[in-house]
Tab-separated table of C-alpha atoms in Angstrom:
chain	number	residue	atom	x	y	z
T	23	MET	CA	84.174	75.566	-82.019
T	24	THR	CA	86.818	75.020	-84.726
T	25	GLN	CA	89.977	76.930	-83.987
T	26	HIS	CA	93.708	76.237	-84.042
T	27	ALA	CA	96.948	77.879	-82.985
T	28	TYR	CA	98.429	77.131	-86.456
T	29	THR	CA	101.637	75.793	-84.982
T	30	ILE	CA	102.207	72.103	-85.840
T	31	ALA	CA	104.395	70.408	-83.220
T	32	ASP	CA	106.889	67.611	-83.921
T	33	GLN	CA	104.846	64.520	-83.073
T	34	PRO	CA	104.141	60.905	-84.133
T	35	GLY	CA	102.401	60.306	-87.479
T	36	LEU	CA	98.776	59.797	-86.391
T	37	ALA	CA	98.903	62.727	-83.991
T	38	PHE	CA	100.548	64.854	-86.658
T	39	LEU	CA	97.800	63.973	-89.161
T	40	ALA	CA	95.076	64.800	-86.637
T	41	ASP	CA	96.751	68.145	-85.866
T	42	VAL	CA	96.955	69.070	-89.569
T	43	ASN	CA	93.311	68.125	-90.117
T	44	ALA	CA	92.307	70.279	-87.130
T	45	ALA	CA	94.188	73.252	-88.608
T	46	LEU	CA	92.499	72.752	-91.974
T	47	ALA	CA	89.086	72.509	-90.297
T	48	ALA	CA	89.744	75.828	-88.546
T	49	ILE	CA	90.661	77.444	-91.865
T	50	VAL	CA	87.617	76.268	-93.796
T	51	THR	CA	85.244	77.369	-90.997
T	52	ASN	CA	86.884	80.800	-90.597
T	53	ASN	CA	87.981	79.932	-87.042
T	54	SER	CA	84.350	79.817	-85.975
T	55	GLY	CA	83.640	79.885	-82.269
T	56	THR	CA	81.868	81.617	-79.429
T	57	GLU	CA	85.132	83.230	-78.332
T	58	ALA	CA	88.019	84.783	-80.250
T	59	PRO	CA	90.983	82.549	-81.117
T	60	VAL	CA	93.724	82.608	-78.508
T	61	GLU	CA	96.486	82.839	-81.115
T	62	THR	CA	95.807	85.686	-83.560
T	63	TYR	CA	97.495	86.888	-86.738
T	64	ALA	CA	97.144	90.016	-88.905
T	65	HIS	CA	94.227	89.713	-91.409
T	66	MET	CA	93.003	86.483	-89.761
T	67	TRP	CA	89.271	85.614	-90.095
T	68	TRP	CA	86.974	84.737	-87.164
T	69	ALA	CA	83.349	83.676	-87.486
T	70	ASP	CA	82.009	84.969	-84.175
T	71	THR	CA	79.066	82.623	-83.588
T	72	THR	CA	77.994	84.495	-80.443
T	73	ALA	CA	77.526	87.844	-82.198
T	74	GLY	CA	76.701	86.257	-85.552
T	75	ILE	CA	79.347	88.373	-87.327
T	76	LEU	CA	82.256	87.516	-89.599
T	77	LYS	CA	85.280	89.446	-88.350
T	78	ARG	CA	88.787	90.091	-89.660
T	79	ARG	CA	91.907	90.946	-87.666
T	80	ASN	CA	93.356	94.355	-88.468
T	81	ALA	CA	96.784	94.856	-90.047
T	82	GLY	CA	98.395	95.602	-86.697
T	83	ASN	CA	96.906	92.468	-85.107
T	84	THR	CA	95.465	94.592	-82.320
T	85	ASP	CA	91.710	94.378	-82.864
T	86	TRP	CA	88.864	92.684	-84.781
T	87	ILE	CA	86.991	94.435	-87.629
T	88	SER	CA	83.347	93.481	-88.193
T	89	VAL	CA	82.780	92.682	-91.880
T	90	MET	CA	79.299	91.220	-92.338
T	91	SER	CA	76.561	89.223	-90.698
T	92	LEU	CA	76.986	85.443	-90.825
T	93	ASP	CA	73.375	85.203	-92.019
T	94	LEU	CA	73.742	87.836	-94.774
T	95	ALA	CA	72.801	86.581	-98.247
T	96	ILE	CA	75.437	87.057	-100.950
T	97	SER	CA	72.986	89.299	-102.898
T	98	ASP	CA	73.085	91.729	-99.970
T	99	PHE	CA	76.839	91.667	-99.367
T	100	GLY	CA	77.595	94.781	-101.425
T	101	GLU	CA	75.035	96.777	-99.475
T	102	SER	CA	76.549	95.653	-96.172
T	103	LEU	CA	79.679	97.646	-97.045
T	104	ILE	CA	77.876	101.011	-97.483
T	105	THR	CA	74.859	102.790	-96.050
T	106	ALA	CA	71.372	101.846	-97.168
T	107	ALA	CA	70.903	105.189	-98.955
T	108	ASP	CA	74.195	104.818	-100.819
T	109	ALA	CA	73.373	101.232	-101.735
T	110	ALA	CA	70.063	102.328	-103.256
T	111	ALA	CA	71.910	105.006	-105.196
T	112	VAL	CA	74.372	102.489	-106.608
T	113	ARG	CA	71.522	100.212	-107.680
T	114	ILE	CA	69.893	102.988	-109.733
T	115	LEU	CA	73.067	103.688	-111.704
T	116	LEU	CA	73.640	99.995	-112.337
T	117	ASP	CA	70.053	99.589	-113.485
T	118	ALA	CA	70.432	102.454	-115.944
T	119	ALA	CA	73.762	101.089	-117.162
T	120	GLN	CA	72.252	97.676	-117.761
T	121	ASP	CA	69.309	99.166	-119.639
T	122	SER	CA	71.745	100.968	-121.919
T	123	GLY	CA	73.760	97.796	-122.515
T	124	LEU	CA	76.863	98.911	-120.606
T	125	ILE	CA	76.709	96.019	-118.164
T	126	HIS	CA	75.536	92.429	-118.300
T	127	THR	CA	73.351	90.591	-115.797
T	128	ILE	CA	74.430	87.167	-114.566
T	129	GLY	CA	71.198	86.416	-112.760
T	130	ASN	CA	67.481	86.928	-113.055
T	131	GLU	CA	65.561	89.715	-114.754
T	132	THR	CA	64.709	91.439	-111.471
T	133	LYS	CA	68.312	92.635	-111.395
T	134	SER	CA	69.007	90.860	-108.115
T	135	GLY	CA	71.769	88.768	-109.694
T	136	VAL	CA	75.447	89.608	-109.971
T	137	LEU	CA	76.197	92.560	-112.231
T	138	THR	CA	79.666	92.947	-113.668
T	139	PHE	CA	80.977	96.308	-114.747
T	140	MET	CA	84.525	96.571	-116.055
T	141	ASN	CA	85.245	93.131	-114.512
T	142	SER	CA	84.316	94.372	-111.042
T	143	PRO	CA	81.462	92.383	-109.472
T	144	VAL	CA	78.669	94.308	-107.796
T	145	VAL	CA	75.602	92.701	-106.311
T	146	PRO	CA	72.564	95.026	-106.252
T	147	ALA	CA	69.074	94.136	-105.105
T	148	ALA	CA	65.922	95.146	-106.978
T	149	THR	CA	65.921	98.678	-108.383
T	150	THR	CA	64.466	101.548	-106.386
T	151	ALA	CA	63.215	104.367	-108.624
T	152	GLY	CA	64.205	108.000	-108.304
T	153	GLN	CA	67.638	107.655	-106.727
T	154	ALA	CA	71.030	108.985	-107.799
T	155	VAL	CA	74.739	108.308	-107.472
T	156	ASN	CA	77.021	110.981	-106.059
T	157	LYS	CA	80.553	111.751	-107.107
T	158	GLY	CA	82.095	110.166	-104.069
T	159	GLN	CA	80.427	106.837	-104.828
T	160	LEU	CA	80.865	106.408	-108.576
T	161	ASP	CA	82.717	109.403	-109.949
T	162	ALA	CA	83.930	107.519	-113.001
T	163	PHE	CA	80.381	106.558	-113.981
T	164	VAL	CA	78.964	110.105	-114.226
T	165	THR	CA	78.633	111.040	-117.902
T	166	PRO	CA	79.315	114.791	-118.094
T	167	LYS	CA	76.444	116.874	-119.532
T	168	TYR	CA	74.360	113.739	-120.180
T	169	LEU	CA	70.628	114.269	-120.657
T	170	SER	CA	67.930	112.100	-122.198
T	171	GLY	CA	64.128	112.215	-122.161
T	172	PHE	CA	62.017	114.825	-120.309
T	173	ALA	CA	59.615	115.459	-123.207
T	174	ILE	CA	57.057	118.079	-122.194
T	175	THR	CA	53.413	118.443	-123.204
T	176	ALA	CA	51.433	121.634	-122.681
T	177	ALA	CA	47.731	121.303	-123.444
T	178	GLY	CA	47.247	125.070	-123.748
T	179	ALA	CA	44.861	127.287	-121.754
T	180	SER	CA	46.001	125.339	-118.691
T	181	SER	CA	48.245	125.866	-115.696
T	182	THR	CA	49.440	122.244	-115.880
T	183	ILE	CA	52.335	120.903	-117.892
T	184	THR	CA	53.416	117.239	-118.131
T	185	VAL	CA	57.001	115.970	-118.121
T	186	ALA	CA	57.974	112.520	-119.394
T	187	PRO	CA	60.582	110.370	-117.593
T	188	GLY	CA	64.208	111.352	-118.087
T	189	TYR	CA	67.782	110.770	-116.966
T	190	ALA	CA	70.483	113.404	-116.629
T	191	ALA	CA	73.767	114.400	-115.063
T	192	SER	CA	73.425	117.228	-112.571
T	193	SER	CA	74.500	120.674	-113.755
T	194	ASP	CA	77.790	120.304	-111.870
T	195	ASP	CA	78.393	116.780	-113.243
T	196	THR	CA	78.560	115.187	-109.794
T	197	MET	CA	75.375	113.094	-109.850
T	198	MET	CA	73.268	111.043	-112.231
T	199	MET	CA	69.581	111.755	-111.637
T	200	ARG	CA	66.554	109.822	-112.872
T	201	LEU	CA	62.950	110.947	-113.106
T	202	ALA	CA	61.510	107.458	-113.229
T	203	SER	CA	57.868	108.292	-113.981
T	204	ALA	CA	55.970	110.992	-115.846
T	205	MET	CA	55.173	113.988	-113.674
T	206	SER	CA	52.714	116.861	-114.036
T	207	LYS	CA	53.322	120.233	-112.434
T	208	THR	CA	51.139	123.315	-112.059
T	209	THR	CA	52.024	126.995	-111.820
T	210	SER	CA	51.286	126.995	-108.072
T	211	ALA	CA	53.972	127.077	-105.387
T	212	TRP	CA	56.249	124.052	-105.485
T	213	ALA	CA	55.274	120.949	-103.527
T	214	VAL	CA	56.824	117.526	-103.848
T	215	GLY	CA	55.105	115.033	-106.129
T	216	SER	CA	53.171	114.838	-109.367
T	217	GLY	CA	50.034	116.974	-109.701
T	218	ASN	CA	51.364	119.597	-107.321
T	219	GLY	CA	52.818	123.045	-107.895
T	220	GLY	CA	56.239	123.547	-109.446
T	221	LEU	CA	57.043	127.247	-108.979
T	222	ASP	CA	60.134	127.910	-106.897
T	223	THR	CA	59.238	131.434	-105.806
T	224	GLY	CA	56.763	134.258	-106.488
T	225	THR	CA	53.678	133.934	-108.664
T	226	ILE	CA	53.413	132.956	-112.304
T	227	ALA	CA	53.690	135.867	-114.774
T	228	ASN	CA	52.076	136.648	-118.128
T	229	ASN	CA	54.070	136.210	-121.344
T	230	ALA	CA	57.184	135.023	-119.550
T	231	THR	CA	59.807	132.324	-120.012
T	232	TYR	CA	60.091	129.658	-117.324
T	233	HIS	CA	62.802	127.054	-117.041
T	234	PHE	CA	62.149	123.473	-115.977
T	235	HIS	CA	64.686	121.721	-113.759
T	236	GLU	CA	65.067	118.186	-112.526
T	237	VAL	CA	65.942	118.503	-108.825
T	238	ILE	CA	67.102	115.957	-106.273
T	239	ARG	CA	67.674	115.619	-102.548
T	240	PRO	CA	70.963	113.733	-102.336
T	241	ASP	CA	70.256	112.780	-98.719
T	242	THR	CA	67.078	110.852	-99.589
T	243	GLY	CA	67.307	110.395	-103.364
T	244	VAL	CA	63.894	112.010	-103.939
T	245	VAL	CA	63.649	113.457	-107.471
T	246	ASP	CA	61.152	116.096	-108.569
T	247	VAL	CA	60.596	118.914	-111.081
T	248	ALA	CA	60.903	122.630	-110.358
T	249	ILE	CA	59.826	125.633	-112.456
T	250	SER	CA	61.892	128.802	-112.239
T	251	LEU	CA	62.624	132.112	-113.935
T	252	SER	CA	66.281	131.164	-113.603
T	253	PRO	CA	67.883	129.034	-116.326
T	254	THR	CA	70.726	128.156	-113.960
T	255	ALA	CA	69.038	126.791	-110.828
T	256	PRO	CA	65.729	127.123	-109.014
T	257	THR	CA	65.534	129.064	-105.782
T	258	THR	CA	65.638	126.817	-102.719
T	259	GLY	CA	65.080	127.474	-99.043
T	260	GLY	CA	61.514	128.731	-99.580
T	261	ASN	CA	58.951	126.724	-101.529
T	262	ILE	CA	61.640	124.170	-102.330
T	263	PRO	CA	63.568	122.849	-99.309
T	264	SER	CA	67.258	123.717	-99.262
T	265	ALA	CA	68.072	119.975	-99.189
T	266	TYR	CA	67.403	119.901	-102.959
T	267	THR	CA	70.982	120.827	-103.781
T	268	LYS	CA	71.380	119.365	-107.288
T	269	ASN	CA	69.544	120.296	-110.472
T	270	ARG	CA	69.598	120.174	-114.258
T	271	ARG	CA	67.568	122.330	-116.664
T	272	PHE	CA	65.822	120.126	-119.216
T	273	ALA	CA	63.317	122.474	-120.876
T	274	SER	CA	62.200	126.081	-121.186
T	275	TRP	CA	58.658	127.137	-122.051
T	276	ARG	CA	56.507	130.257	-122.144
T	277	THR	CA	53.267	131.456	-120.614
T	278	ASP	CA	50.561	133.323	-122.545
T	279	GLY	CA	48.769	136.573	-121.707
T	280	SER	CA	46.709	134.757	-119.079
T	281	ALA	CA	49.710	133.263	-117.266
T	282	GLN	CA	48.887	129.810	-118.632
T	283	TRP	CA	51.156	127.581	-120.668
T	284	VAL	CA	51.337	128.137	-124.422
T	285	LYS	CA	50.146	125.004	-126.209
T	286	GLY	CA	52.877	122.769	-127.643
T	287	TYR	CA	55.203	119.865	-127.022
T	288	SER	CA	58.795	118.693	-127.301
T	289	SER	CA	60.556	115.731	-128.884
T	290	GLY	CA	64.167	115.322	-127.889
T	291	ASP	CA	65.821	118.738	-128.245
T	292	ARG	CA	63.110	120.084	-130.577
T	293	PHE	CA	60.287	122.171	-129.119
T	294	TYR	CA	57.205	122.882	-131.202
T	295	LEU	CA	54.459	125.465	-130.810
T	296	ASP	CA	51.001	124.114	-131.584
T	297	SER	CA	50.236	127.217	-133.652
T	298	ILE	CA	52.789	129.086	-135.752
T	299	VAL	CA	53.309	132.625	-134.450
T	300	ASN	CA	53.707	135.552	-136.833
T	301	ASP	CA	56.439	137.555	-135.097
T	302	VAL	CA	57.299	139.922	-137.952
T	303	ASN	CA	54.917	141.480	-140.478
T	304	ALA	CA	56.698	144.535	-141.810
T	305	THR	CA	55.879	146.581	-144.892
T	306	ASN	CA	58.786	148.469	-146.489
T	307	PRO	CA	61.168	147.328	-143.729
T	308	GLY	CA	64.159	149.115	-145.251
T	309	ALA	CA	67.581	147.858	-146.279
T	310	THR	CA	69.388	148.140	-142.949
T	311	ALA	CA	69.758	145.494	-140.287
T	312	VAL	CA	66.850	145.171	-137.858
T	313	THR	CA	66.751	143.222	-134.590
T	314	ARG	CA	63.678	140.987	-134.378
T	315	THR	CA	62.214	139.340	-131.271
T	316	LEU	CA	60.788	135.856	-131.679
T	317	SER	CA	58.321	133.754	-129.658
T	318	VAL	CA	61.041	131.559	-128.155
T	319	PRO	CA	62.424	131.209	-124.607
T	320	THR	CA	64.635	133.940	-123.209
T	321	GLY	CA	67.521	133.568	-120.782
T	322	ILE	CA	69.123	130.912	-122.999
T	323	ASN	CA	70.335	130.601	-126.583
T	324	VAL	CA	68.210	128.432	-128.862
T	325	ASP	CA	68.141	127.660	-132.568
T	326	ALA	CA	64.861	129.196	-133.682
T	327	LEU	CA	62.815	127.291	-136.271
T	328	ILE	CA	61.243	129.961	-138.481
T	329	ILE	CA	59.626	130.371	-141.883
T	330	ALA	CA	60.574	133.637	-143.564
T	331	SER	CA	58.459	135.153	-146.334
T	332	LEU	CA	59.518	138.007	-148.620
T	333	ALA	CA	57.076	139.638	-151.023
T	334	ILE	CA	58.248	142.339	-153.436
T	335	GLY	CA	56.542	144.760	-155.792
T	336	THR	CA	58.874	146.519	-158.221
T	337	ALA	CA	62.162	146.473	-156.235
T	338	ALA	CA	64.231	143.293	-156.431
T	339	SER	CA	65.458	142.196	-153.025
T	340	SER	CA	67.211	139.502	-151.028
T	341	LEU	CA	66.776	138.531	-147.384
T	342	TYR	CA	69.520	137.516	-144.968
T	343	VAL	CA	68.593	136.249	-141.483
T	344	SER	CA	71.450	135.922	-139.001
T	345	ASP	CA	72.602	135.460	-135.436
T	346	LEU	CA	73.236	138.787	-133.693
T	347	ALA	CA	76.552	137.359	-132.467
T	348	THR	CA	77.814	137.236	-136.069
T	349	ALA	CA	78.754	140.043	-138.450
T	350	ASP	CA	76.041	142.113	-140.114
T	351	ILE	CA	76.317	141.153	-143.799
T	352	THR	CA	74.661	142.861	-146.723
T	353	PRO	CA	72.539	140.255	-148.552
T	354	SER	CA	73.048	139.618	-152.222
T	355	ALA	CA	71.502	137.496	-154.944
T	356	SER	CA	74.664	135.437	-155.304
T	357	ALA	CA	75.970	135.098	-151.759
T	358	ALA	CA	74.510	135.887	-148.323
T	359	SER	CA	70.772	135.387	-148.548
T	360	GLN	CA	68.117	132.832	-147.790
T	361	ILE	CA	65.563	134.372	-150.143
T	362	THR	CA	66.234	136.233	-153.401
T	363	ASN	CA	63.364	137.787	-155.374
T	364	GLN	CA	64.182	139.273	-158.760
T	365	LEU	CA	60.755	139.503	-160.402
T	366	ASN	CA	57.920	141.961	-159.811
T	367	ASN	CA	55.181	140.779	-157.437
T	368	GLN	CA	57.175	137.695	-156.443
T	369	VAL	CA	56.801	135.959	-153.065
T	370	GLY	CA	59.548	133.753	-151.651
T	371	ASN	CA	59.303	131.495	-148.586
T	372	CYS	CA	62.089	129.674	-146.808
T	373	PRO	CA	62.406	127.593	-143.608
T	374	ILE	CA	65.395	128.861	-141.619
T	375	THR	CA	67.165	127.768	-138.449
T	376	VAL	CA	68.953	130.634	-136.730
T	377	ARG	CA	70.602	131.072	-133.337
T	378	THR	CA	68.996	133.581	-130.965
T	379	ASN	CA	70.557	135.653	-128.249
T	380	THR	CA	69.359	135.277	-124.658
T	381	SER	CA	66.614	137.829	-125.355
T	382	GLY	CA	65.132	135.620	-128.081
T	383	GLN	CA	66.319	137.959	-130.840
T	384	ILE	CA	67.763	137.580	-134.345
T	385	ARG	CA	68.746	139.960	-137.161
T	386	THR	CA	67.074	140.491	-140.542
T	387	ARG	CA	68.396	142.569	-143.436
T	388	LEU	CA	67.146	143.200	-146.952
T	389	LEU	CA	69.042	144.156	-150.066
T	390	GLY	CA	66.305	146.515	-151.174
T	391	SER	CA	62.884	147.702	-150.046
T	392	ASP	CA	59.978	149.849	-151.220
T	393	ALA	CA	56.331	150.385	-150.370
T	394	SER	CA	55.397	147.014	-151.907
T	395	THR	CA	57.975	144.998	-149.954
T	396	ILE	CA	56.575	142.861	-147.136
T	397	LEU	CA	58.683	140.776	-144.757
T	398	ARG	CA	57.097	138.132	-142.569
T	399	VAL	CA	58.810	135.901	-140.017
T	400	ASN	CA	56.784	133.061	-138.502
T	401	THR	CA	58.041	131.027	-135.553
T	402	GLN	CA	57.373	127.280	-135.439
T	403	GLY	CA	59.516	126.364	-132.452
T	404	TRP	CA	63.147	125.976	-131.502
T	405	VAL	CA	65.998	123.568	-130.824
T	406	ASP	CA	67.478	123.568	-127.318
T	407	THR	CA	70.482	121.357	-126.562
T	408	ARG	CA	69.656	121.726	-122.847
T	409	GLY	CA	73.170	122.269	-121.567
T	410	ARG	CA	74.891	119.400	-123.369
T	411	ASP	CA	77.132	121.815	-125.294
T	412	ALA	CA	77.803	124.138	-122.359
């Protein structure tokens, strides 16, 4: 027991020296002892050797506050201040920040050393995959609208689709969520884990758009993938437990006439169909604006990747393809047009990127048309920013 009243009495030299040394010994051992010090002061430390806990006196000097176990390793100190679930959540964000170069490790490569972020030391243990950080824990570290990864692969003629690992902010920008490993989902009813169903409600439909969401249970940190008709959020409380309260849409894809996934893949924000789809094949389409529906997702706006083809006979013509949200403009050879054909029996082709409405539609308009005029629009895929510009 090394404790002291911290009052040095007026006394002869040797006794005075012994008293000072006793006070210093009490300080360096945090007033360790089986019982609390008799004389207490606000914010005083006490190493309670009976309970095995380091304690600190409160500001009012009325009670002791338990701080940490005397046997706790320094690498676990940070976690002793918060719950185990919250500690795991903090570790995941720090791991992601280190991987992106935002923080530096002073320790070993298992990330059990001291991490410093903005000069504030944090000591995480080894990373646990699939956890997240909520707004109350690290509000300043949530990157609004952030999304990376989640490439999808659809083999075609199959009810299974595969999702690559990804990392994203939740749709309400309150959590960072990581899908740590690739996951496959089928068109069956949702069940947690790879290889299981992903559908939030109902049964899969033919020729329909489905939206893919990363979902998380903030109470456990479990991350999964859900498939929904809704581009905003999957339905919970049925197939998906209501505890999955956070989500982020990361892809949208279509089924074919057999309620299986259309073959294709994505790379970043670009989504490609395995086979180009001829969505428009119109003879003598006229010279007025026409709304065209493309083989792209509905429920969201995308930038369609198309190849337009204009063949003419005797009537010169120009083609203008546009977003329905913009003004309807008459095409001309010198201004608004992507293709201009002036010669008889000429065929012009042009790759075009054009914004769709939420029904997957665009506008086409020709300068002139006759019985020999043929307009074709072929869809290759689309670009989807996946909520980053919302």
